[in-house]
JSON list of C-alpha atoms in Angstrom, two decimals:
[
{"chain": "A", "resi": 226, "resn": "UNK", "atom": "CA", "xyz": [16.00, -8.76, -54.23]},
{"chain": "A", "resi": 227, "resn": "UNK", "atom": "CA", "xyz": [19.36, -7.67, -54.23]},
{"chain": "A", "resi": 228, "resn": "UNK", "atom": "CA", "xyz": [21.15, -5.29, -56.77]},
{"chain": "A", "resi": 229, "resn": "UNK", "atom": "CA", "xyz": [24.04, -3.13, -56.47]},
{"chain": "A", "resi": 230, "resn": "UNK", "atom": "CA", "xyz": [25.33, -0.19, -58.28]},
{"chain": "A", "resi": 231, "resn": "UNK", "atom": "CA", "xyz": [27.39, -0.08, -61.08]},
{"chain": "A", "resi": 232, "resn": "UNK", "atom": "CA", "xyz": [31.12, -1.14, -60.22]},
{"chain": "A", "resi": 233, "resn": "UNK", "atom": "CA", "xyz": [29.94, -1.73, -56.79]},
{"chain": "A", "resi": 234, "resn": "UNK", "atom": "CA", "xyz": [30.52, 2.22, -55.78]},
{"chain": "A", "resi": 235, "resn": "UNK", "atom": "CA", "xyz": [29.52, 3.57, -52.82]},
{"chain": "A", "resi": 236, "resn": "UNK", "atom": "CA", "xyz": [27.12, 5.41, -53.57]},
{"chain": "A", "resi": 237, "resn": "UNK", "atom": "CA", "xyz": [24.16, 4.91, -51.09]},
{"chain": "A", "resi": 238, "resn": "UNK", "atom": "CA", "xyz": [24.80, 6.80, -47.74]},
{"chain": "A", "resi": 239, "resn": "UNK", "atom": "CA", "xyz": [23.33, 10.05, -46.46]},
{"chain": "A", "resi": 240, "resn": "UNK", "atom": "CA", "xyz": [21.03, 12.15, -48.63]},
{"chain": "A", "resi": 241, "resn": "UNK", "atom": "CA", "xyz": [21.46, 10.26, -51.33]},
{"chain": "A", "resi": 242, "resn": "UNK", "atom": "CA", "xyz": [20.12, 6.98, -49.35]},
{"chain": "A", "resi": 243, "resn": "UNK", "atom": "CA", "xyz": [17.18, 8.85, -48.43]},
{"chain": "A", "resi": 244, "resn": "UNK", "atom": "CA", "xyz": [16.62, 10.05, -52.30]},
{"chain": "A", "resi": 245, "resn": "UNK", "atom": "CA", "xyz": [17.14, 6.74, -53.53]},
{"chain": "A", "resi": 246, "resn": "UNK", "atom": "CA", "xyz": [14.62, 5.21, -51.09]},
{"chain": "A", "resi": 247, "resn": "UNK", "atom": "CA", "xyz": [11.75, 7.54, -52.21]},
{"chain": "A", "resi": 248, "resn": "UNK", "atom": "CA", "xyz": [12.41, 6.79, -55.67]},
{"chain": "A", "resi": 249, "resn": "UNK", "atom": "CA", "xyz": [12.39, 3.27, -55.20]},
{"chain": "A", "resi": 250, "resn": "UNK", "atom": "CA", "xyz": [9.13, 3.70, -52.92]},
{"chain": "A", "resi": 251, "resn": "UNK", "atom": "CA", "xyz": [7.40, 5.33, -55.74]},
{"chain": "A", "resi": 252, "resn": "UNK", "atom": "CA", "xyz": [8.43, 3.53, -58.58]},
{"chain": "A", "resi": 253, "resn": "UNK", "atom": "CA", "xyz": [7.25, 0.30, -56.58]},
{"chain": "A", "resi": 254, "resn": "UNK", "atom": "CA", "xyz": [3.99, 1.85, -55.68]},
{"chain": "A", "resi": 255, "resn": "UNK", "atom": "CA", "xyz": [3.44, 2.45, -59.56]},
{"chain": "A", "resi": 256, "resn": "UNK", "atom": "CA", "xyz": [3.13, -1.29, -60.13]},
{"chain": "A", "resi": 257, "resn": "UNK", "atom": "CA", "xyz": [1.39, -2.52, -57.15]},
{"chain": "A", "resi": 258, "resn": "UNK", "atom": "CA", "xyz": [4.59, -3.86, -55.66]},
{"chain": "A", "resi": 259, "resn": "UNK", "atom": "CA", "xyz": [4.29, -4.02, -52.09]},
{"chain": "A", "resi": 260, "resn": "UNK", "atom": "CA", "xyz": [7.61, -3.69, -50.07]},
{"chain": "A", "resi": 261, "resn": "UNK", "atom": "CA", "xyz": [7.65, -5.71, -46.76]},
{"chain": "A", "resi": 262, "resn": "UNK", "atom": "CA", "xyz": [11.28, -5.27, -45.98]},
{"chain": "A", "resi": 263, "resn": "UNK", "atom": "CA", "xyz": [14.06, -3.11, -47.69]},
{"chain": "A", "resi": 264, "resn": "UNK", "atom": "CA", "xyz": [17.47, -1.56, -46.53]},
{"chain": "A", "resi": 265, "resn": "UNK", "atom": "CA", "xyz": [20.32, 0.38, -48.15]},
{"chain": "A", "resi": 266, "resn": "UNK", "atom": "CA", "xyz": [23.68, -0.45, -47.55]},
{"chain": "A", "resi": 267, "resn": "UNK", "atom": "CA", "xyz": [26.42, 1.71, -48.98]},
{"chain": "A", "resi": 268, "resn": "UNK", "atom": "CA", "xyz": [27.12, -0.55, -52.19]},
{"chain": "A", "resi": 269, "resn": "UNK", "atom": "CA", "xyz": [23.77, -2.42, -52.31]},
{"chain": "A", "resi": 270, "resn": "UNK", "atom": "CA", "xyz": [20.37, -2.70, -51.76]},
{"chain": "A", "resi": 271, "resn": "UNK", "atom": "CA", "xyz": [18.09, -5.58, -50.29]},
{"chain": "A", "resi": 272, "resn": "UNK", "atom": "CA", "xyz": [14.75, -5.64, -50.85]},
{"chain": "A", "resi": 273, "resn": "UNK", "atom": "CA", "xyz": [11.92, -8.12, -49.95]},
{"chain": "A", "resi": 274, "resn": "UNK", "atom": "CA", "xyz": [8.66, -7.48, -51.86]},
{"chain": "A", "resi": 275, "resn": "UNK", "atom": "CA", "xyz": [5.51, -9.07, -52.86]},
{"chain": "A", "resi": 276, "resn": "UNK", "atom": "CA", "xyz": [5.23, -8.77, -56.68]},
{"chain": "A", "resi": 277, "resn": "UNK", "atom": "CA", "xyz": [1.62, -9.26, -58.20]},
{"chain": "A", "resi": 278, "resn": "UNK", "atom": "CA", "xyz": [1.02, -12.45, -59.97]},
{"chain": "A", "resi": 279, "resn": "UNK", "atom": "CA", "xyz": [0.52, -10.51, -63.35]},
{"chain": "A", "resi": 280, "resn": "UNK", "atom": "CA", "xyz": [3.99, -9.07, -63.66]},
{"chain": "A", "resi": 281, "resn": "UNK", "atom": "CA", "xyz": [7.51, -11.02, -64.33]},
{"chain": "A", "resi": 282, "resn": "UNK", "atom": "CA", "xyz": [10.24, -10.51, -62.10]},
{"chain": "A", "resi": 283, "resn": "UNK", "atom": "CA", "xyz": [12.59, -9.79, -64.74]},
{"chain": "A", "resi": 284, "resn": "UNK", "atom": "CA", "xyz": [10.15, -6.92, -66.40]},
{"chain": "A", "resi": 285, "resn": "UNK", "atom": "CA", "xyz": [9.59, -5.36, -62.57]},
{"chain": "A", "resi": 286, "resn": "UNK", "atom": "CA", "xyz": [13.27, -5.34, -62.35]},
{"chain": "A", "resi": 287, "resn": "UNK", "atom": "CA", "xyz": [14.06, -3.67, -65.83]},
{"chain": "A", "resi": 288, "resn": "UNK", "atom": "CA", "xyz": [11.29, -0.84, -64.75]},
{"chain": "A", "resi": 289, "resn": "UNK", "atom": "CA", "xyz": [12.65, -0.09, -61.13]},
{"chain": "A", "resi": 290, "resn": "UNK", "atom": "CA", "xyz": [16.27, -0.24, -62.33]},
{"chain": "A", "resi": 291, "resn": "UNK", "atom": "CA", "xyz": [15.52, 1.61, -65.39]},
{"chain": "A", "resi": 292, "resn": "UNK", "atom": "CA", "xyz": [13.26, 4.23, -64.36]},
{"chain": "A", "resi": 293, "resn": "UNK", "atom": "CA", "xyz": [15.23, 4.81, -61.46]},
{"chain": "A", "resi": 294, "resn": "UNK", "atom": "CA", "xyz": [18.57, 5.54, -62.84]},
{"chain": "A", "resi": 295, "resn": "UNK", "atom": "CA", "xyz": [16.90, 8.04, -64.88]},
{"chain": "A", "resi": 296, "resn": "UNK", "atom": "CA", "xyz": [15.51, 9.89, -61.90]},
{"chain": "A", "resi": 297, "resn": "UNK", "atom": "CA", "xyz": [18.94, 9.20, -60.00]},
{"chain": "A", "resi": 298, "resn": "UNK", "atom": "CA", "xyz": [20.67, 11.31, -62.70]},
{"chain": "A", "resi": 299, "resn": "UNK", "atom": "CA", "xyz": [18.13, 13.98, -62.77]},
{"chain": "A", "resi": 300, "resn": "UNK", "atom": "CA", "xyz": [18.49, 14.27, -58.72]},
{"chain": "A", "resi": 301, "resn": "UNK", "atom": "CA", "xyz": [22.01, 14.51, -58.73]},
{"chain": "A", "resi": 302, "resn": "UNK", "atom": "CA", "xyz": [23.59, 15.73, -61.62]},
{"chain": "A", "resi": 303, "resn": "UNK", "atom": "CA", "xyz": [27.07, 15.21, -60.76]},
{"chain": "A", "resi": 304, "resn": "UNK", "atom": "CA", "xyz": [26.67, 11.50, -61.01]},
{"chain": "A", "resi": 305, "resn": "UNK", "atom": "CA", "xyz": [26.25, 11.68, -65.03]},
{"chain": "A", "resi": 306, "resn": "UNK", "atom": "CA", "xyz": [30.12, 12.22, -64.98]},
{"chain": "A", "resi": 307, "resn": "UNK", "atom": "CA", "xyz": [30.87, 9.32, -62.80]},
{"chain": "A", "resi": 308, "resn": "UNK", "atom": "CA", "xyz": [28.85, 6.86, -64.52]},
{"chain": "A", "resi": 309, "resn": "UNK", "atom": "CA", "xyz": [27.85, 7.88, -68.00]},
{"chain": "A", "resi": 310, "resn": "UNK", "atom": "CA", "xyz": [25.26, 6.67, -70.25]},
{"chain": "A", "resi": 311, "resn": "UNK", "atom": "CA", "xyz": [23.31, 6.49, -67.55]},
{"chain": "A", "resi": 312, "resn": "UNK", "atom": "CA", "xyz": [23.92, 3.33, -66.13]},
{"chain": "A", "resi": 313, "resn": "UNK", "atom": "CA", "xyz": [23.35, 3.96, -62.44]},
{"chain": "A", "resi": 314, "resn": "UNK", "atom": "CA", "xyz": [22.98, 0.09, -61.72]},
{"chain": "A", "resi": 315, "resn": "UNK", "atom": "CA", "xyz": [25.05, -3.15, -62.36]},
{"chain": "A", "resi": 316, "resn": "UNK", "atom": "CA", "xyz": [23.70, -5.39, -64.89]},
{"chain": "A", "resi": 317, "resn": "UNK", "atom": "CA", "xyz": [22.80, -8.28, -62.46]},
{"chain": "A", "resi": 318, "resn": "UNK", "atom": "CA", "xyz": [21.03, -8.76, -59.59]},
{"chain": "A", "resi": 319, "resn": "UNK", "atom": "CA", "xyz": [19.71, -11.17, -57.08]},
{"chain": "A", "resi": 320, "resn": "UNK", "atom": "CA", "xyz": [16.06, -12.47, -56.62]},
{"chain": "A", "resi": 321, "resn": "UNK", "atom": "CA", "xyz": [14.59, -15.58, -54.72]},
{"chain": "A", "resi": 322, "resn": "UNK", "atom": "CA", "xyz": [11.41, -16.59, -53.55]},
{"chain": "A", "resi": 323, "resn": "UNK", "atom": "CA", "xyz": [10.22, -16.93, -49.70]},
{"chain": "A", "resi": 324, "resn": "UNK", "atom": "CA", "xyz": [8.33, -19.71, -48.57]},
{"chain": "A", "resi": 325, "resn": "UNK", "atom": "CA", "xyz": [8.52, -20.46, -44.82]},
{"chain": "A", "resi": 326, "resn": "UNK", "atom": "CA", "xyz": [11.91, -18.72, -44.22]},
{"chain": "A", "resi": 327, "resn": "UNK", "atom": "CA", "xyz": [9.54, -15.09, -44.66]},
{"chain": "A", "resi": 328, "resn": "UNK", "atom": "CA", "xyz": [10.79, -13.77, -41.13]},
{"chain": "A", "resi": 329, "resn": "UNK", "atom": "CA", "xyz": [14.09, -15.11, -41.11]},
{"chain": "A", "resi": 330, "resn": "UNK", "atom": "CA", "xyz": [14.65, -13.06, -44.51]},
{"chain": "A", "resi": 331, "resn": "UNK", "atom": "CA", "xyz": [13.23, -9.95, -42.80]},
{"chain": "A", "resi": 332, "resn": "UNK", "atom": "CA", "xyz": [15.62, -10.06, -39.77]},
{"chain": "A", "resi": 333, "resn": "UNK", "atom": "CA", "xyz": [18.53, -10.40, -42.34]},
{"chain": "A", "resi": 334, "resn": "UNK", "atom": "CA", "xyz": [17.81, -7.53, -44.01]},
{"chain": "A", "resi": 335, "resn": "UNK", "atom": "CA", "xyz": [16.77, -5.45, -41.05]},
{"chain": "A", "resi": 336, "resn": "UNK", "atom": "CA", "xyz": [20.07, -6.23, -39.39]},
{"chain": "A", "resi": 337, "resn": "UNK", "atom": "CA", "xyz": [22.47, -6.20, -42.75]},
{"chain": "A", "resi": 338, "resn": "UNK", "atom": "CA", "xyz": [24.33, -3.04, -41.76]},
{"chain": "A", "resi": 339, "resn": "UNK", "atom": "CA", "xyz": [24.68, -4.12, -38.59]},
{"chain": "A", "resi": 340, "resn": "UNK", "atom": "CA", "xyz": [26.21, -7.43, -39.40]},
{"chain": "A", "resi": 341, "resn": "UNK", "atom": "CA", "xyz": [28.22, -5.98, -42.32]},
{"chain": "A", "resi": 342, "resn": "UNK", "atom": "CA", "xyz": [30.07, -3.27, -39.50]},
{"chain": "A", "resi": 343, "resn": "UNK", "atom": "CA", "xyz": [30.83, -6.35, -37.01]},
{"chain": "A", "resi": 344, "resn": "UNK", "atom": "CA", "xyz": [32.24, -8.88, -40.05]},
{"chain": "A", "resi": 345, "resn": "UNK", "atom": "CA", "xyz": [34.09, -5.41, -40.63]},
{"chain": "A", "resi": 346, "resn": "UNK", "atom": "CA", "xyz": [35.43, -5.29, -37.30]},
{"chain": "A", "resi": 347, "resn": "UNK", "atom": "CA", "xyz": [36.91, -9.03, -37.54]},
{"chain": "A", "resi": 348, "resn": "UNK", "atom": "CA", "xyz": [39.96, -9.22, -39.03]},
{"chain": "A", "resi": 349, "resn": "UNK", "atom": "CA", "xyz": [42.14, -12.50, -39.84]},
{"chain": "A", "resi": 350, "resn": "UNK", "atom": "CA", "xyz": [46.01, -12.00, -39.85]},
{"chain": "A", "resi": 351, "resn": "UNK", "atom": "CA", "xyz": [47.61, -14.04, -42.13]},
{"chain": "A", "resi": 352, "resn": "UNK", "atom": "CA", "xyz": [51.17, -14.52, -41.09]},
{"chain": "A", "resi": 353, "resn": "UNK", "atom": "CA", "xyz": [52.04, -16.41, -44.47]},
{"chain": "A", "resi": 354, "resn": "UNK", "atom": "CA", "xyz": [51.51, -15.40, -48.14]},
{"chain": "A", "resi": 355, "resn": "UNK", "atom": "CA", "xyz": [48.66, -16.97, -49.59]},
{"chain": "A", "resi": 356, "resn": "UNK", "atom": "CA", "xyz": [50.34, -16.50, -52.91]},
{"chain": "A", "resi": 357, "resn": "UNK", "atom": "CA", "xyz": [53.83, -17.20, -52.04]},
{"chain": "A", "resi": 358, "resn": "UNK", "atom": "CA", "xyz": [53.51, -19.64, -49.66]},
{"chain": "A", "resi": 359, "resn": "UNK", "atom": "CA", "xyz": [56.26, -17.80, -47.76]},
{"chain": "A", "resi": 360, "resn": "UNK", "atom": "CA", "xyz": [56.17, -15.50, -44.61]}
]
């Protein structure tokens, strides 16, 4: 599962990252969802989870994002002014099932921050304006 804060604001770092991780772990425990691997980047969260068959993914995501928003706003009161209406997470999320490539996805989630840093260091200098076609 991948989901992000509203407007992709970079809010997940330092103390907030630890507290948001605790909140998400506790909510997953409440529903009996096993976290296999998880990583919080500054502007999104990756989670590899095992959801029991009695739970639908959409209802679990609604629970997770809804309850975590309320608890995040209780913990960090100053975020209420940035986000308003108590919507911390953006509306959408990405979910995919895992078959034989479970190990590859675990490695991807573990190395996500390192990969992001490496891609930020690579920069391509464009000698032509891609919109105007001139130098």
